[in-house]
């Protein structure tokens, strides 16, 4: 059956013609898409390839690495290396910044990525994903200097994620809206399925790990209590709760039908500044959410305005439907 939908390459070449997106960025994104397709296959065949389970190592966060965390990182890295304009890589699974160039040239790319997000879902056959973000080296960049990669999220020129679920999807923004592609099995191509995804301003669905209730700060507790109070509570409506333990999957639902996602700073993660990583989890998702008309906040500040101090730093994350995020920020202001 003929599929009358633009391929990722056709879409990217249109972005090149319409918005002047660099050809090298087009090639880089195609390489990232290939890495995602390969990771998807490795996950589907994980039981036969003996790639499920732990790798026996820990990453910079001190977390036990799954075999697929390590393999997915290798897939990303080897494909990204095809692009001669990439100067540096920042991966959740690698402690140090990986420099691919000895001299820094303004405009060359830095790629930040979490090769497998939600990897606790792997061994129970639930969806996981990959997240990536791309920035460019500034004029005064110095190769090998970690400060060079510490740019705030507003410098992102592209971000996206892939989900390895019932379908393999790729969602991305180049700063002109958010677009969704699905890997078409017969042709092996990512083909566009949704243009200009938009998050409704209002919603009645939230995503939070409710087992941390006792650890939440008062603004988050008050907000969630208002939501679950139902029709007779202060919100005057009923809310639904969803939590997949994979941020990309929760965000995909929010991009599709609205909602709000919270992984805030709480009593258990306060010393680290939150759970989710700023540069390859919070920033790329915040860019996508803002491009889709939503908001992305720490509760007290815009995520994309955070000046990073280290490549693996964490952040408080609250994002999704605009009015809901504003309401949570109001709870934080009232606590001040
Ligand atoms: P990883 O990068 O280690 O997978 O952690 C991120 C994450 O899995 C998010 O995708 C998800 O929202 C959250 O952690 C789940 O955390 P919890 O296990 O506390 O519910
Ligand atoms: P469906 O058969 O309509 O999908 O309902 C079953 C189910 O989805 C089940 O698989 C879930 O555990 C449960 O409903 C979720 O229910 P809530 O929407 O109330 O969380």
Coordinates of C-alpha atoms and ligand atoms in Angstrom, one line a residue:
X1 CA 0.0 0.0 0.0
X2 CA 1.5 3.4 -1.0
X3 CA 2.0 5.8 2.0
X4 CA 1.4 9.3 1.0
X5 CA 3.3 11.0 3.8
X6 CA 6.5 13.0 3.6
X7 CA 9.7 11.2 4.8
X8 CA 11.9 12.8 7.5
X9 CA 14.4 13.7 4.7
X10 CA 11.6 15.4 2.6
X11 CA 10.5 17.3 5.7
X12 CA 14.0 18.4 6.7
X13 CA 14.8 19.5 3.1
X14 CA 11.7 21.6 3.2
X15 CA 12.9 23.1 6.5
X16 CA 16.2 23.9 4.7
X17 CA 14.4 25.7 1.9
X18 CA 11.9 27.5 4.1
X19 CA 13.9 28.3 7.2
X20 CA 17.5 28.0 6.1
X21 CA 18.2 25.0 8.3
X22 CA 21.8 23.9 7.6
X23 CA 22.4 20.9 5.4
X24 CA 24.8 19.5 8.0
X25 CA 22.0 19.7 10.6
X26 CA 19.8 17.8 8.2
X27 CA 22.4 15.0 7.9
X28 CA 23.0 15.0 11.7
X29 CA 19.3 14.6 12.3
X30 CA 19.1 11.7 9.8
X31 CA 22.0 10.0 11.6
X32 CA 20.2 10.5 15.0
X33 CA 17.0 9.0 13.5
X34 CA 19.0 6.0 12.3
X35 CA 20.4 5.5 15.8
X36 CA 16.9 5.6 17.2
X37 CA 15.7 3.0 14.6
X38 CA 18.5 0.7 15.6
X39 CA 17.9 1.1 19.3
X40 CA 14.3 0.3 18.7
X41 CA 15.2 -3.0 17.0
X42 CA 17.7 -3.8 19.8
X43 CA 15.0 -3.3 22.4
X44 CA 12.4 -5.4 20.5
X45 CA 14.9 -8.3 20.1
X46 CA 16.4 -7.7 23.6
X47 CA 15.3 -11.1 25.0
X48 CA 17.2 -12.9 22.1
X49 CA 20.2 -10.7 22.1
X50 CA 20.6 -11.0 25.9
X51 CA 20.8 -7.2 26.0
X52 CA 18.3 -6.9 28.8
X53 CA 19.5 -6.7 32.4
X54 CA 22.3 -4.7 34.1
X55 CA 25.7 -4.0 32.7
X56 CA 27.5 -4.2 36.1
X57 CA 28.6 -0.6 35.8
X58 CA 27.3 2.8 37.2
X59 CA 27.1 6.1 35.5
X60 CA 28.1 9.6 36.8
X61 CA 24.8 9.8 38.7
X62 CA 25.8 6.6 40.6
X63 CA 22.9 4.7 38.9
X64 CA 23.3 1.1 37.8
X65 CA 23.6 1.0 34.1
X66 CA 21.4 -1.4 32.1
X67 CA 23.2 -3.2 29.2
X68 CA 20.9 -1.3 26.8
X69 CA 21.9 2.1 28.4
X70 CA 25.4 1.4 27.4
X71 CA 24.5 0.0 23.9
X72 CA 22.2 2.8 23.2
X73 CA 24.9 5.3 24.1
X74 CA 27.3 3.6 21.7
X75 CA 24.7 3.7 18.9
X76 CA 24.1 7.4 19.4
X77 CA 27.8 8.2 19.5
X78 CA 28.8 6.2 16.5
X79 CA 26.1 7.7 14.3
X80 CA 26.6 11.3 15.5
X81 CA 30.4 10.9 14.7
X82 CA 29.4 10.8 11.0
X83 CA 28.8 14.5 11.1
X84 CA 32.0 16.5 10.8
X85 CA 30.4 19.6 12.3
X86 CA 29.9 18.0 15.7
X87 CA 32.5 19.3 18.2
X88 CA 31.3 17.8 21.5
X89 CA 28.9 15.2 23.0
X90 CA 27.3 15.3 26.4
X91 CA 25.6 12.0 27.3
X92 CA 23.9 10.9 30.5
X93 CA 25.9 7.8 30.4
X94 CA 29.4 9.4 30.1
X95 CA 31.0 11.3 32.9
X96 CA 33.2 13.7 30.9
X97 CA 32.3 15.8 27.9
X98 CA 33.4 13.9 24.7
X99 CA 35.3 16.3 22.5
X100 CA 35.4 15.3 18.8
X101 CA 37.5 18.3 17.7
X102 CA 40.7 19.8 18.9
X103 CA 39.9 23.3 17.8
X104 CA 36.5 25.0 18.4
X105 CA 34.8 26.7 15.5
X106 CA 31.8 29.0 16.1
X107 CA 28.7 27.4 14.8
X108 CA 29.8 23.8 15.2
X109 CA 27.4 21.5 17.0
X110 CA 27.2 20.3 20.6
X111 CA 24.9 17.3 21.0
X112 CA 23.4 16.5 24.4
X113 CA 21.5 13.2 24.8
X114 CA 19.9 10.7 27.1
X115 CA 20.3 7.5 25.0
X116 CA 17.6 5.6 27.1
X117 CA 15.1 7.5 29.2
X118 CA 13.0 5.5 31.6
X119 CA 15.2 2.5 31.4
X120 CA 13.6 0.9 34.5
X121 CA 10.7 0.0 32.1
X122 CA 13.0 -2.1 29.9
X123 CA 12.8 -5.4 31.7
X124 CA 9.0 -5.2 32.1
X125 CA 8.4 -4.6 28.3
X126 CA 7.1 -1.0 28.8
X127 CA 7.9 2.0 26.6
X128 CA 11.1 3.9 26.8
X129 CA 12.7 6.6 24.7
X130 CA 15.8 8.6 23.8
X131 CA 16.1 12.4 24.1
X132 CA 18.4 14.8 22.3
X133 CA 19.3 18.5 22.1
X134 CA 21.6 20.4 19.8
X135 CA 23.3 23.8 20.4
X136 CA 26.1 25.6 18.5
X137 CA 29.5 26.7 19.8
X138 CA 29.7 30.4 20.5
X139 CA 32.4 32.7 19.1
X140 CA 34.6 32.4 22.2
X141 CA 34.4 28.6 22.5
X142 CA 37.4 26.7 23.7
X143 CA 37.7 23.0 22.7
X144 CA 38.2 20.9 25.8
X145 CA 36.8 23.5 28.2
X146 CA 33.7 22.2 29.9
X147 CA 32.4 25.8 30.3
X148 CA 31.9 25.8 26.5
X149 CA 29.1 23.3 26.7
X150 CA 27.3 25.0 29.6
X151 CA 24.9 27.1 27.6
X152 CA 21.3 27.8 28.7
X153 CA 18.4 26.0 27.0
X154 CA 17.4 29.1 25.0
X155 CA 20.4 28.4 22.7
X156 CA 19.0 25.1 21.5
X157 CA 18.5 25.0 17.7
X158 CA 16.9 21.7 17.8
X159 CA 15.5 19.1 20.2
X160 CA 13.6 15.9 20.1
X161 CA 12.9 12.5 21.3
X162 CA 12.1 9.0 20.0
X163 CA 9.8 6.6 21.7
X164 CA 10.2 2.8 21.5
X165 CA 6.6 1.7 22.2
X166 CA 3.9 0.1 20.1
X167 CA 5.2 2.3 17.3
X168 CA 8.6 3.9 17.1
X169 CA 8.1 7.6 16.9
X170 CA 10.3 10.7 16.5
X171 CA 9.2 14.1 17.6
X172 CA 11.3 17.1 17.0
X173 CA 11.4 20.9 16.8
X174 CA 13.8 23.1 14.9
X175 CA 12.3 26.2 16.4
X176 CA 9.3 26.3 14.0
X177 CA 6.7 24.1 15.7
X178 CA 6.7 20.5 16.9
X179 CA 6.3 17.6 14.4
X180 CA 5.8 13.9 14.9
X181 CA 7.1 11.1 12.7
X182 CA 6.4 7.4 12.9
X183 CA 8.8 4.7 11.6
X184 CA 6.9 3.0 8.8
X185 CA 7.8 -0.7 9.1
X186 CA 7.5 -1.6 5.4
X187 CA 9.7 1.2 4.1
X188 CA 11.9 1.6 7.2
X189 CA 11.4 5.4 6.9
X190 CA 10.3 7.9 9.5
X191 CA 7.2 9.5 7.9
X192 CA 5.3 12.6 9.2
X193 CA 2.1 11.8 11.0
X194 CA 1.4 15.1 12.8
X195 CA 2.5 18.7 12.1
X196 CA 2.5 21.6 14.6
X197 CA 1.5 19.6 17.7
X198 CA -0.2 21.9 20.1
X199 CA -0.7 21.5 23.9
X200 CA -4.2 22.7 25.0
X201 CA -3.9 25.6 27.5
X202 CA -6.1 23.8 30.0
X203 CA -6.3 20.2 31.0
X204 CA -7.6 17.7 33.6
X205 CA -4.7 15.2 33.7
X206 CA -1.5 15.3 35.8
X207 CA 1.6 13.0 35.9
X208 CA 3.6 12.8 39.1
X209 CA 5.1 10.0 41.1
X210 CA 2.5 10.1 43.9
X211 CA 4.6 7.8 46.2
X212 CA 6.7 10.8 47.0
X213 CA 3.7 12.7 48.5
X214 CA 5.4 13.0 51.9
X215 CA 8.5 14.5 50.4
X216 CA 6.8 17.2 48.3
X217 CA 7.1 20.9 49.1
X218 CA 3.8 22.6 50.1
X219 CA 3.1 24.2 46.7
X220 CA 3.1 20.8 45.0
X221 CA 1.1 19.1 47.7
X222 CA -1.5 21.9 47.7
X223 CA -1.8 21.8 43.9
X224 CA -2.2 18.0 43.8
X225 CA -4.7 18.0 46.7
X226 CA -6.8 20.6 44.8
X227 CA -6.7 18.3 41.7
X228 CA -7.8 15.2 43.5
X229 CA -10.5 17.0 45.5
X230 CA -12.7 16.5 42.4
X231 CA -15.9 18.3 41.4
X232 CA -16.6 19.7 44.9
X233 CA -13.0 20.9 45.5
X234 CA -11.5 24.3 44.6
X235 CA -11.0 23.3 41.0
X236 CA -14.6 22.3 40.5
X237 CA -13.7 19.4 38.1
X238 CA -12.3 15.9 38.2
X239 CA -8.7 15.2 37.3
X240 CA -7.1 12.0 36.0
X241 CA -3.6 10.8 36.9
X242 CA -1.1 9.0 34.7
X243 CA 2.6 8.0 35.4
X244 CA 4.6 5.8 33.0
X245 CA 8.0 6.3 34.8
X246 CA 9.4 7.4 31.4
X247 CA 9.3 11.1 31.0
X248 CA 9.2 11.0 27.2
X249 CA 6.2 8.8 27.2
X250 CA 4.3 11.1 29.6
X251 CA 5.4 14.1 27.6
X252 CA 4.2 12.5 24.4
X253 CA 0.7 12.0 25.9
X254 CA 0.8 15.7 27.0
X255 CA 1.7 16.8 23.5
X256 CA -1.1 14.7 22.2
X257 CA -4.0 15.5 24.5
X258 CA -2.7 18.0 27.1
X259 CA -1.8 17.6 30.8
X260 CA 0.9 18.6 33.2
X261 CA 4.1 16.6 34.2
X262 CA 5.9 17.2 37.5
X263 CA 9.2 15.9 38.8
X264 CA 9.8 18.7 41.3
X265 CA 12.6 19.2 43.7
X266 CA 11.5 17.5 47.0
X267 CA 12.8 16.6 50.4
X268 CA 14.5 13.4 49.0
X269 CA 16.2 15.0 46.0
X270 CA 16.8 18.6 47.3
X271 CA 20.6 18.1 47.8
X272 CA 21.0 17.3 44.1
X273 CA 18.5 20.0 42.9
X274 CA 15.9 17.6 41.6
X275 CA 15.9 14.2 39.8
X276 CA 15.9 15.0 36.1
X277 CA 19.0 16.2 34.3
X278 CA 18.9 19.8 32.9
X279 CA 20.9 19.6 29.7
X280 CA 19.6 16.3 28.1
X281 CA 16.2 15.8 29.8
X282 CA 14.7 19.1 31.0
X283 CA 16.0 21.5 28.3
X284 CA 15.1 19.5 25.2
X285 CA 11.6 18.7 26.6
X286 CA 11.1 22.3 27.7
X287 CA 12.0 23.5 24.2
X288 CA 9.4 21.1 22.6
X289 CA 6.7 22.0 25.2
X290 CA 7.2 25.8 24.6
X291 CA 7.2 25.3 20.8
X292 CA 3.9 23.5 21.2
X293 CA 2.4 26.4 23.2
X294 CA 2.9 25.0 26.7
X295 CA 5.1 26.2 29.6
X296 CA 8.1 24.7 31.3
X297 CA 9.1 25.9 34.7
X298 CA 11.0 24.8 37.8
X299 CA 8.1 26.2 39.9
X300 CA 9.9 29.5 40.3
X301 CA 11.8 30.1 37.0
X302 CA 11.6 29.3 33.3
X303 CA 13.7 26.1 32.6
X304 CA 15.2 27.5 29.4
X305 CA 16.7 30.4 31.4
X306 CA 18.7 28.2 33.9
X307 CA 22.4 28.9 33.5
X308 CA 24.0 25.5 33.8
X309 CA 26.9 25.0 36.2
X310 CA 27.8 21.4 35.3
X311 CA 26.9 19.1 32.4
X312 CA 25.0 16.6 34.5
X313 CA 23.2 19.0 36.9
X314 CA 19.6 18.3 37.8
X315 CA 16.5 20.5 37.8
X316 CA 13.0 20.7 39.2
X317 CA 10.7 20.1 36.3
X318 CA 7.0 21.2 35.9
X319 CA 5.7 21.4 32.3
X320 CA 2.8 21.0 30.0
X321 CA -0.6 22.9 29.6
X322 CA 0.1 26.6 30.1
X323 CA -2.6 27.5 32.5
X324 CA -1.9 24.6 34.8
X325 CA 1.9 25.4 35.0
X326 CA 1.0 29.1 35.7
X327 CA -1.3 27.8 38.5
X328 CA 1.5 25.7 40.1
X329 CA 3.8 28.8 39.9
X330 CA 1.2 30.7 41.7
X331 CA 1.2 28.1 44.5
X332 CA 5.0 28.6 44.7
X333 CA 4.6 32.4 44.9
X334 CA 2.1 32.0 47.7
X335 CA 4.6 30.0 49.7
X336 CA 7.3 32.7 49.5
Ligands
LIG1 P1 16.5 7.8 33.9 O1 17.2 8.8 33.0 O2 17.5 7.2 34.8 O3 15.7 6.8 33.1 O4 15.5 8.7 34.9 C1 14.6 9.5 34.3 C2 13.2 8.9 34.6 O5 13.1 7.6 34.2 C3 12.1 9.7 33.8 O6 12.0 9.4 32.5 C4 10.9 9.4 34.7 O7 9.9 10.4 34.6 C5 11.4 9.3 36.1 O8 12.8 9.1 35.9 C6 10.8 8.2 36.8 O9 11.2 8.3 38.1 P2 10.6 7.4 39.3 O10 11.3 6.1 39.3 O11 10.9 8.2 40.6 O12 9.1 7.3 39.1
LIG2 P1 -10.0 -0.6 29.1 O1 -10.3 -2.0 28.8 O2 -11.1 0.4 28.8 O3 -8.7 -0.2 28.4 O4 -9.8 -0.4 30.6 C1 -8.9 -1.2 31.3 C2 -7.8 -0.4 31.9 O5 -7.1 0.4 30.8 C3 -6.7 -1.2 32.6 O6 -5.9 -1.8 31.6 C4 -6.0 -0.2 33.4 O7 -5.4 -0.8 34.5 C5 -7.2 0.6 33.9 O8 -8.2 0.5 32.9 C6 -6.9 2.1 34.0 O9 -7.9 2.7 34.6 P2 -7.9 4.3 35.0 O10 -8.2 5.0 33.7 O11 -9.1 4.4 36.0 O12 -6.6 4.6 35.6

